[in-house]
Amino acid sequence: MYSRKEKWMKLQDLKHAGLKKWIDEVAALTKPEAIVIADGSDAQYQQLVDEMVASGLATPLNPEKKPGSIAFFSDPSDVARVENRTYIAAASKEAAGPTNNWIDPTELKKTMTGLYDGCMKGRTLYVIPFSMGPVGSNIAKIGVELTDSAYVVTNMMIMTRVGEKVLDVLGSDGEYVQCLHSVGKPLADGESDEGKWPCAPIEQKYISHFPESREIWSYGSGYGGNALLGKKCLALRIASVLAKDEGWLAEHMLILKITNPEGEAKYVAAAFPSACGKTNLAMLVPTIPGWKVETIGDDIAWMKFGADGRLYAINPEAGFFGVAPGTSLDSNPNAMYSLEKNSIFTNCALTEDNDVWWEGIGYDAPSKLTDWKGNEWVQDKGNKEQAPASHPNARFTAPASQCPSIAPEWEDPKGVPIDAILFGGRRPHTVPLVHQARDWNHGVFLGSIVGSEITAAALDLKAGTIRRDPFAMLPFCGYHMGEYFEHWINLGKTHDQSKMPKIFYVNWFRKTDDGKWLWPGFGENSRVLKWVFEACAGTAKTQDTAIGIMPTADAIDRPEGVSEDDMAELLCLDRDGWLKEVADIRENHYPKFGDKLPKELADMLDIMENNLKAVDASASCGSCC
Ligand code: TSX
Ligand code: MN
């Protein structure tokens, strides 16, 4: 049965007895027709593409417009991460914490073993040995994903480092994270997928994490974070547990490098909830002359303390799995150049000449499109209710090496020393354009209160309400969020503060009372990054306030179109707004973490409240807030 393709590596060739045994066990359970080991070669990538094109699952794109690229259209029910079917199956419910779904691991394994039984009949089981992080880096981790989806294999080949070089590092007894995945739609005898995107109904979908045994079991979805198990499942949920145990950080953060006109560089990591433009910031083109921004990563940072006491970060990924709608030459030219070739597009619209199109790509749709559901679609600008041609969560999968702004050191195995950590979110009011934490614990406090205004896309809560997403990690922390806060606090106790990154909170999303953006954002954010750079260098113009360290009124150069009054509003201290914020944190946010909320954070909230009450109400912010 093993290896239908003689030319690829065979199971017998694997040197790792434990890995071979696990593959045998999974094959005995799932009963695939064949087993193929992903060797990471271009030839194998091409063969997988050819097979998916032949079956009708993949659409080859126009080689003149998007060379080496393909498009996929998922089942309409399988378009995003499924948080309500995502489980942290820790030994106890308490260990998973109040913000994760929990099922007893023994019970969950029993249920899922039942689902996996025979689920790969008639399909191929692919073995994907992958490295999160540069192969051989001492910050990197190895995973092996077993999957029945060739779509997953090709995406993993872009998003991670795959193949024989990983098996070489793994050796005969190396450690790896077991990642088991099936699309979860068993074929009947004689049935084939016939170009359909297979997946299971929602009540059979399970995205399960077993933190004690460091295993991931995923069933029923072929999409993104549910299926490409190196990303959210391994690099965040499982790695966050490893990081707590081993004294490092696995974070939902971009990493960028900023260089001033004198050639001095600083490295910045930044965490934002979804829909705040993390990928855009990671690839920002500065508007201020002489300054340069380069990209290390756009989604995940693994950070460890070096022998010199500084915090070093690597990007564990090798590609970008970015939201396509809204990505244009205006909003993010570097992303557009990254996806020009050798990329995978999922749920984008297709043009008549086999290029991709999406809402917010920066130009009108051509006369006729095929929408992501496969239907003919003609743009009707008069109709505000028209369903979009691309799914709002449509994605591009592009190699990071193709990004024009990628930093030369992006694959340095020792990582880059982080100077600043930014938190942020969509806050139309109250939160200023930028402020800095007074010290590490205050910075942890800022991370713990991260929140973002609900955008129209999220229908479960009223638009205009703020959803808290501490450290942008709420959906991605593999253990109790209160213990996660404590882990951050503890790092401050055990390390030299003078060598730790400075912590900031930014907000690109302030609005006027009549709903207009106060700040132009995008490349103009380089002005804020410049102030952050200067704050790290000790040369910034700053003032101490009730909420932390803020820029003086003239510390940040004003972009064109931003008046002096606008700037004052962006940088004012909204005493009453912050007092409401304190009340909301005290009544609605912090109680969620029960007695696991570190005392340092409760104290920090009291301090902020007292500071604010001491501000003269009539003197604060005049008329602007
Ligand atoms: O990514 C964004 N960033 C960060 C860029 C480096 N977006 C897009 C968010 C959705 C993913 C932004 N949207 C940003 C921003 O800084 N700011 C805004 C709000 C905004 C939108 C459009 C305009 C200005 C601000 N344009 C005009 O007013 C012309
Ligand atoms: Mn993310």
PDB file of N, CA, C and O in Angstrom, residues 88-142:
ATOM      1  N   ILE A  88      -9.149  23.229  23.793  1.00  0.00           N
ATOM      2  CA  ILE A  88      -7.915  23.006  24.532  1.00  0.00           C
ATOM      3  C   ILE A  88      -8.228  21.859  25.491  1.00  0.00           C
ATOM      4  O   ILE A  88      -8.860  22.058  26.537  1.00  0.00           O
ATOM      5  N   ALA A  89      -7.804  20.657  25.084  1.00  0.00           N
ATOM      6  CA  ALA A  89      -8.117  19.463  25.889  1.00  0.00           C
ATOM      7  C   ALA A  89      -6.993  19.243  26.899  1.00  0.00           C
ATOM      8  O   ALA A  89      -6.242  18.272  26.826  1.00  0.00           O
ATOM      9  N   ALA A  90      -6.898  20.181  27.848  1.00  0.00           N
ATOM     10  CA  ALA A  90      -5.932  20.051  28.940  1.00  0.00           C
ATOM     11  C   ALA A  90      -6.479  19.040  29.941  1.00  0.00           C
ATOM     12  O   ALA A  90      -7.649  18.659  29.883  1.00  0.00           O
ATOM     13  N   ALA A  91      -5.616  18.607  30.873  1.00  0.00           N
ATOM     14  CA  ALA A  91      -6.023  17.608  31.858  1.00  0.00           C
ATOM     15  C   ALA A  91      -7.239  18.082  32.661  1.00  0.00           C
ATOM     16  O   ALA A  91      -8.102  17.286  33.011  1.00  0.00           O
ATOM     17  N   SER A  92      -7.283  19.383  32.957  1.00  0.00           N
ATOM     18  CA  SER A  92      -8.446  19.896  33.686  1.00  0.00           C
ATOM     19  C   SER A  92      -9.027  21.114  32.967  1.00  0.00           C
ATOM     20  O   SER A  92      -8.313  21.807  32.232  1.00  0.00           O
ATOM     21  N   LYS A  93     -10.296  21.380  33.221  1.00  0.00           N
ATOM     22  CA  LYS A  93     -10.967  22.560  32.643  1.00  0.00           C
ATOM     23  C   LYS A  93     -10.302  23.845  33.137  1.00  0.00           C
ATOM     24  O   LYS A  93     -10.150  24.812  32.389  1.00  0.00           O
ATOM     25  N   GLU A  94      -9.888  23.808  34.405  1.00  0.00           N
ATOM     26  CA  GLU A  94      -9.218  24.958  35.016  1.00  0.00           C
ATOM     27  C   GLU A  94      -7.919  25.304  34.266  1.00  0.00           C
ATOM     28  O   GLU A  94      -7.602  26.476  34.078  1.00  0.00           O
ATOM     29  N   ALA A  95      -7.176  24.280  33.824  1.00  0.00           N
ATOM     30  CA  ALA A  95      -5.911  24.522  33.121  1.00  0.00           C
ATOM     31  C   ALA A  95      -6.151  25.213  31.773  1.00  0.00           C
ATOM     32  O   ALA A  95      -5.346  26.032  31.330  1.00  0.00           O
ATOM     33  N   ALA A  96      -7.261  24.879  31.116  1.00  0.00           N
ATOM     34  CA  ALA A  96      -7.582  25.517  29.832  1.00  0.00           C
ATOM     35  C   ALA A  96      -8.075  26.947  30.046  1.00  0.00           C
ATOM     36  O   ALA A  96      -7.907  27.802  29.189  1.00  0.00           O
ATOM     37  N   GLY A  97      -8.687  27.174  31.207  1.00  0.00           N
ATOM     38  CA  GLY A  97      -9.122  28.529  31.540  1.00  0.00           C
ATOM     39  C   GLY A  97     -10.499  28.856  31.002  1.00  0.00           C
ATOM     40  O   GLY A  97     -11.029  28.148  30.145  1.00  0.00           O
ATOM     41  N   PRO A  98     -11.069  29.979  31.502  1.00  0.00           N
ATOM     42  CA  PRO A  98     -12.455  30.320  31.190  1.00  0.00           C
ATOM     43  C   PRO A  98     -12.677  30.795  29.758  1.00  0.00           C
ATOM     44  O   PRO A  98     -13.813  30.862  29.309  1.00  0.00           O
ATOM     45  N   THR A  99     -11.613  31.128  29.024  1.00  0.00           N
ATOM     46  CA  THR A  99     -11.806  31.674  27.679  1.00  0.00           C
ATOM     47  C   THR A  99     -11.517  30.650  26.579  1.00  0.00           C
ATOM     48  O   THR A  99     -11.498  30.991  25.402  1.00  0.00           O
ATOM     49  N   ASN A 100     -11.259  29.400  26.961  1.00  0.00           N
ATOM     50  CA  ASN A 100     -11.089  28.337  25.969  1.00  0.00           C
ATOM     51  C   ASN A 100     -12.195  27.293  26.123  1.00  0.00           C
ATOM     52  O   ASN A 100     -12.712  27.085  27.225  1.00  0.00           O
ATOM     53  N   ASN A 101     -12.546  26.617  25.006  1.00  0.00           N
ATOM     54  CA  ASN A 101     -13.438  25.458  25.091  1.00  0.00           C
ATOM     55  C   ASN A 101     -12.642  24.276  25.606  1.00  0.00           C
ATOM     56  O   ASN A 101     -11.506  24.058  25.186  1.00  0.00           O
ATOM     57  N   TRP A 102     -13.259  23.505  26.487  1.00  0.00           N
ATOM     58  CA  TRP A 102     -12.557  22.369  27.074  1.00  0.00           C
ATOM     59  C   TRP A 102     -13.408  21.112  26.948  1.00  0.00           C
ATOM     60  O   TRP A 102     -14.626  21.150  27.119  1.00  0.00           O
ATOM     61  N   ILE A 103     -12.747  20.015  26.601  1.00  0.00           N
ATOM     62  CA  ILE A 103     -13.355  18.684  26.695  1.00  0.00           C
ATOM     63  C   ILE A 103     -12.281  17.806  27.333  1.00  0.00           C
ATOM     64  O   ILE A 103     -11.086  17.985  27.068  1.00  0.00           O
ATOM     65  N   ASP A 104     -12.698  16.870  28.160  1.00  0.00           N
ATOM     66  CA  ASP A 104     -11.750  15.938  28.752  1.00  0.00           C
ATOM     67  C   ASP A 104     -10.962  15.240  27.635  1.00  0.00           C
ATOM     68  O   ASP A 104     -11.556  14.717  26.691  1.00  0.00           O
ATOM     69  N   PRO A 105      -9.632  15.228  27.711  1.00  0.00           N
ATOM     70  CA  PRO A 105      -8.837  14.696  26.591  1.00  0.00           C
ATOM     71  C   PRO A 105      -9.143  13.234  26.244  1.00  0.00           C
ATOM     72  O   PRO A 105      -9.150  12.884  25.062  1.00  0.00           O
ATOM     73  N   THR A 106      -9.408  12.412  27.254  1.00  0.00           N
ATOM     74  CA  THR A 106      -9.696  10.997  26.973  1.00  0.00           C
ATOM     75  C   THR A 106     -10.998  10.867  26.178  1.00  0.00           C
ATOM     76  O   THR A 106     -11.072  10.160  25.168  1.00  0.00           O
ATOM     77  N   GLU A 107     -12.010  11.616  26.618  1.00  0.00           N
ATOM     78  CA  GLU A 107     -13.307  11.589  25.936  1.00  0.00           C
ATOM     79  C   GLU A 107     -13.185  12.137  24.504  1.00  0.00           C
ATOM     80  O   GLU A 107     -13.708  11.561  23.546  1.00  0.00           O
ATOM     81  N   LEU A 108     -12.435  13.238  24.355  1.00  0.00           N
ATOM     82  CA  LEU A 108     -12.286  13.858  23.033  1.00  0.00           C
ATOM     83  C   LEU A 108     -11.552  12.923  22.080  1.00  0.00           C
ATOM     84  O   LEU A 108     -11.930  12.781  20.910  1.00  0.00           O
ATOM     85  N   LYS A 109     -10.513  12.259  22.592  1.00  0.00           N
ATOM     86  CA  LYS A 109      -9.767  11.334  21.723  1.00  0.00           C
ATOM     87  C   LYS A 109     -10.650  10.170  21.284  1.00  0.00           C
ATOM     88  O   LYS A 109     -10.552   9.701  20.150  1.00  0.00           O
ATOM     89  N   LYS A 110     -11.536   9.726  22.178  1.00  0.00           N
ATOM     90  CA  LYS A 110     -12.440   8.635  21.834  1.00  0.00           C
ATOM     91  C   LYS A 110     -13.381   9.082  20.708  1.00  0.00           C
ATOM     92  O   LYS A 110     -13.524   8.393  19.691  1.00  0.00           O
ATOM     93  N   THR A 111     -13.985  10.245  20.881  1.00  0.00           N
ATOM     94  CA  THR A 111     -14.893  10.777  19.852  1.00  0.00           C
ATOM     95  C   THR A 111     -14.171  10.924  18.520  1.00  0.00           C
ATOM     96  O   THR A 111     -14.655  10.499  17.468  1.00  0.00           O
ATOM     97  N   MET A 112     -12.971  11.523  18.575  1.00  0.00           N
ATOM     98  CA  MET A 112     -12.272  11.818  17.319  1.00  0.00           C
ATOM     99  C   MET A 112     -11.721  10.558  16.675  1.00  0.00           C
ATOM    100  O   MET A 112     -11.677  10.453  15.449  1.00  0.00           O
ATOM    101  N   THR A 113     -11.315   9.571  17.493  1.00  0.00           N
ATOM    102  CA  THR A 113     -10.849   8.305  16.927  1.00  0.00           C
ATOM    103  C   THR A 113     -11.977   7.668  16.121  1.00  0.00           C
ATOM    104  O   THR A 113     -11.751   7.137  15.027  1.00  0.00           O
ATOM    105  N   GLY A 114     -13.184   7.773  16.634  1.00  0.00           N
ATOM    106  CA  GLY A 114     -14.355   7.282  15.895  1.00  0.00           C
ATOM    107  C   GLY A 114     -14.506   7.979  14.553  1.00  0.00           C
ATOM    108  O   GLY A 114     -14.783   7.346  13.535  1.00  0.00           O
ATOM    109  N   LEU A 115     -14.301   9.279  14.545  1.00  0.00           N
ATOM    110  CA  LEU A 115     -14.421  10.038  13.295  1.00  0.00           C
ATOM    111  C   LEU A 115     -13.292   9.696  12.323  1.00  0.00           C
ATOM    112  O   LEU A 115     -13.499   9.590  11.111  1.00  0.00           O
ATOM    113  N   TYR A 116     -12.078   9.540  12.848  1.00  0.00           N
ATOM    114  CA  TYR A 116     -10.913   9.261  11.986  1.00  0.00           C
ATOM    115  C   TYR A 116     -10.968   7.849  11.380  1.00  0.00           C
ATOM    116  O   TYR A 116     -10.339   7.580  10.366  1.00  0.00           O
ATOM    117  N   ASP A 117     -11.736   6.944  12.026  1.00  0.00           N
ATOM    118  CA  ASP A 117     -11.752   5.538  11.587  1.00  0.00           C
ATOM    119  C   ASP A 117     -12.197   5.440  10.122  1.00  0.00           C
ATOM    120  O   ASP A 117     -13.347   5.730   9.800  1.00  0.00           O
ATOM    121  N   GLY A 118     -11.265   5.092   9.250  1.00  0.00           N
ATOM    122  CA  GLY A 118     -11.584   4.904   7.828  1.00  0.00           C
ATOM    123  C   GLY A 118     -11.804   6.191   7.047  1.00  0.00           C
ATOM    124  O   GLY A 118     -12.210   6.153   5.886  1.00  0.00           O
ATOM    125  N   CYS A 119     -11.504   7.349   7.661  1.00  0.00           N
ATOM    126  CA  CYS A 119     -11.860   8.622   7.010  1.00  0.00           C
ATOM    127  C   CYS A 119     -11.013   8.928   5.777  1.00  0.00           C
ATOM    128  O   CYS A 119     -11.368   9.793   4.989  1.00  0.00           O
ATOM    129  N   MET A 120      -9.871   8.234   5.608  1.00  0.00           N
ATOM    130  CA  MET A 120      -9.015   8.538   4.447  1.00  0.00           C
ATOM    131  C   MET A 120      -9.118   7.472   3.349  1.00  0.00           C
ATOM    132  O   MET A 120      -8.325   7.468   2.414  1.00  0.00           O
ATOM    133  N   LYS A 121     -10.130   6.594   3.451  1.00  0.00           N
ATOM    134  CA  LYS A 121     -10.319   5.571   2.410  1.00  0.00           C
ATOM    135  C   LYS A 121     -10.412   6.227   1.036  1.00  0.00           C
ATOM    136  O   LYS A 121     -11.176   7.189   0.866  1.00  0.00           O
ATOM    137  N   GLY A 122      -9.647   5.714   0.067  1.00  0.00           N
ATOM    138  CA  GLY A 122      -9.697   6.262  -1.289  1.00  0.00           C
ATOM    139  C   GLY A 122      -8.866   7.522  -1.460  1.00  0.00           C
ATOM    140  O   GLY A 122      -8.778   8.068  -2.548  1.00  0.00           O
ATOM    141  N   ARG A 123      -8.266   8.004  -0.364  1.00  0.00           N
ATOM    142  CA  ARG A 123      -7.439   9.207  -0.450  1.00  0.00           C
ATOM    143  C   ARG A 123      -5.990   8.884  -0.092  1.00  0.00           C
ATOM    144  O   ARG A 123      -5.673   7.811   0.399  1.00  0.00           O
ATOM    145  N   THR A 124      -5.129   9.866  -0.344  1.00  0.00           N
ATOM    146  CA  THR A 124      -3.719   9.732   0.003  1.00  0.00           C
ATOM    147  C   THR A 124      -3.462  10.379   1.359  1.00  0.00           C
ATOM    148  O   THR A 124      -3.994  11.449   1.645  1.00  0.00           O
ATOM    149  N   LEU A 125      -2.657   9.706   2.167  1.00  0.00           N
ATOM    150  CA  LEU A 125      -2.185  10.304   3.422  1.00  0.00           C
ATOM    151  C   LEU A 125      -0.825  10.937   3.155  1.00  0.00           C
ATOM    152  O   LEU A 125       0.118  10.255   2.738  1.00  0.00           O
ATOM    153  N   TYR A 126      -0.736  12.235   3.340  1.00  0.00           N
ATOM    154  CA  TYR A 126       0.524  12.948   3.148  1.00  0.00           C
ATOM    155  C   TYR A 126       1.209  13.134   4.498  1.00  0.00           C
ATOM    156  O   TYR A 126       0.563  13.485   5.491  1.00  0.00           O
ATOM    157  N   VAL A 127       2.509  12.915   4.497  1.00  0.00           N
ATOM    158  CA  VAL A 127       3.335  13.127   5.687  1.00  0.00           C
ATOM    159  C   VAL A 127       4.143  14.399   5.444  1.00  0.00           C
ATOM    160  O   VAL A 127       4.938  14.462   4.501  1.00  0.00           O
ATOM    161  N   ILE A 128       3.903  15.426   6.266  1.00  0.00           N
ATOM    162  CA  ILE A 128       4.609  16.703   6.062  1.00  0.00           C
ATOM    163  C   ILE A 128       5.537  16.983   7.239  1.00  0.00           C
ATOM    164  O   ILE A 128       5.095  17.478   8.283  1.00  0.00           O
ATOM    165  N   PRO A 129       6.833  16.702   7.095  1.00  0.00           N
ATOM    166  CA  PRO A 129       7.771  17.116   8.144  1.00  0.00           C
ATOM    167  C   PRO A 129       8.082  18.597   7.939  1.00  0.00           C
ATOM    168  O   PRO A 129       8.472  18.994   6.852  1.00  0.00           O
ATOM    169  N   PHE A 130       7.833  19.417   8.972  1.00  0.00           N
ATOM    170  CA  PHE A 130       8.038  20.863   8.785  1.00  0.00           C
ATOM    171  C   PHE A 130       8.745  21.473   9.979  1.00  0.00           C
ATOM    172  O   PHE A 130       8.685  20.964  11.096  1.00  0.00           O
ATOM    173  N   SER A 131       9.448  22.574   9.697  1.00  0.00           N
ATOM    174  CA  SER A 131      10.107  23.320  10.762  1.00  0.00           C
ATOM    175  C   SER A 131       9.432  24.670  10.899  1.00  0.00           C
ATOM    176  O   SER A 131       9.227  25.369   9.905  1.00  0.00           O
ATOM    177  N   MET A 132       9.054  25.026  12.120  1.00  0.00           N
ATOM    178  CA  MET A 132       8.602  26.383  12.395  1.00  0.00           C
ATOM    179  C   MET A 132       9.846  27.151  12.823  1.00  0.00           C
ATOM    180  O   MET A 132      10.405  26.904  13.891  1.00  0.00           O
ATOM    181  N   GLY A 133      10.290  28.046  11.950  1.00  0.00           N
ATOM    182  CA  GLY A 133      11.546  28.739  12.159  1.00  0.00           C
ATOM    183  C   GLY A 133      12.622  28.160  11.278  1.00  0.00           C
ATOM    184  O   GLY A 133      12.492  27.032  10.772  1.00  0.00           O
ATOM    185  N   PRO A 134      13.703  28.938  11.056  1.00  0.00           N
ATOM    186  CA  PRO A 134      14.792  28.476  10.198  1.00  0.00           C
ATOM    187  C   PRO A 134      15.273  27.097  10.640  1.00  0.00           C
ATOM    188  O   PRO A 134      15.447  26.851  11.836  1.00  0.00           O
ATOM    189  N   VAL A 135      15.461  26.204   9.659  1.00  0.00           N
ATOM    190  CA  VAL A 135      15.823  24.825   9.980  1.00  0.00           C
ATOM    191  C   VAL A 135      17.113  24.819  10.802  1.00  0.00           C
ATOM    192  O   VAL A 135      18.123  25.388  10.386  1.00  0.00           O
ATOM    193  N   GLY A 136      17.039  24.212  11.974  1.00  0.00           N
ATOM    194  CA  GLY A 136      18.217  24.097  12.816  1.00  0.00           C
ATOM    195  C   GLY A 136      18.388  25.227  13.827  1.00  0.00           C
ATOM    196  O   GLY A 136      19.232  25.132  14.716  1.00  0.00           O
ATOM    197  N   SER A 137      17.595  26.302  13.727  1.00  0.00           N
ATOM    198  CA  SER A 137      17.667  27.378  14.723  1.00  0.00           C
ATOM    199  C   SER A 137      17.292  26.823  16.094  1.00  0.00           C
ATOM    200  O   SER A 137      16.404  25.971  16.204  1.00  0.00           O
ATOM    201  N   ASN A 138      17.971  27.302  17.158  1.00  0.00           N
ATOM    202  CA  ASN A 138      17.626  26.732  18.467  1.00  0.00           C
ATOM    203  C   ASN A 138      16.317  27.305  19.009  1.00  0.00           C
ATOM    204  O   ASN A 138      15.811  26.851  20.028  1.00  0.00           O
ATOM    205  N   ILE A 139      15.737  28.273  18.293  1.00  0.00           N
ATOM    206  CA  ILE A 139      14.399  28.747  18.671  1.00  0.00           C
ATOM    207  C   ILE A 139      13.330  27.980  17.874  1.00  0.00           C
ATOM    208  O   ILE A 139      12.165  27.946  18.254  1.00  0.00           O
ATOM    209  N   ALA A 140      13.718  27.315  16.778  1.00  0.00           N
ATOM    210  CA  ALA A 140      12.757  26.638  15.904  1.00  0.00           C
ATOM    211  C   ALA A 140      12.216  25.362  16.548  1.00  0.00           C
ATOM    212  O   ALA A 140      12.815  24.817  17.479  1.00  0.00           O
ATOM    213  N   LYS A 141      11.055  24.900  16.059  1.00  0.00           N
ATOM    214  CA  LYS A 141      10.464  23.636  16.508  1.00  0.00           C
ATOM    215  C   LYS A 141      10.025  22.849  15.281  1.00  0.00           C
ATOM    216  O   LYS A 141       9.580  23.421  14.282  1.00  0.00           O
ATOM    217  N   ILE A 142      10.122  21.517  15.407  1.00  0.00           N
ATOM    218  CA  ILE A 142       9.704  20.653  14.312  1.00  0.00           C
ATOM    219  C   ILE A 142       8.311  20.102  14.589  1.00  0.00           C
ATOM    220  O   ILE A 142       7.976  19.764  15.724  1.00  0.00           O
TER     221      ILE A 142
END
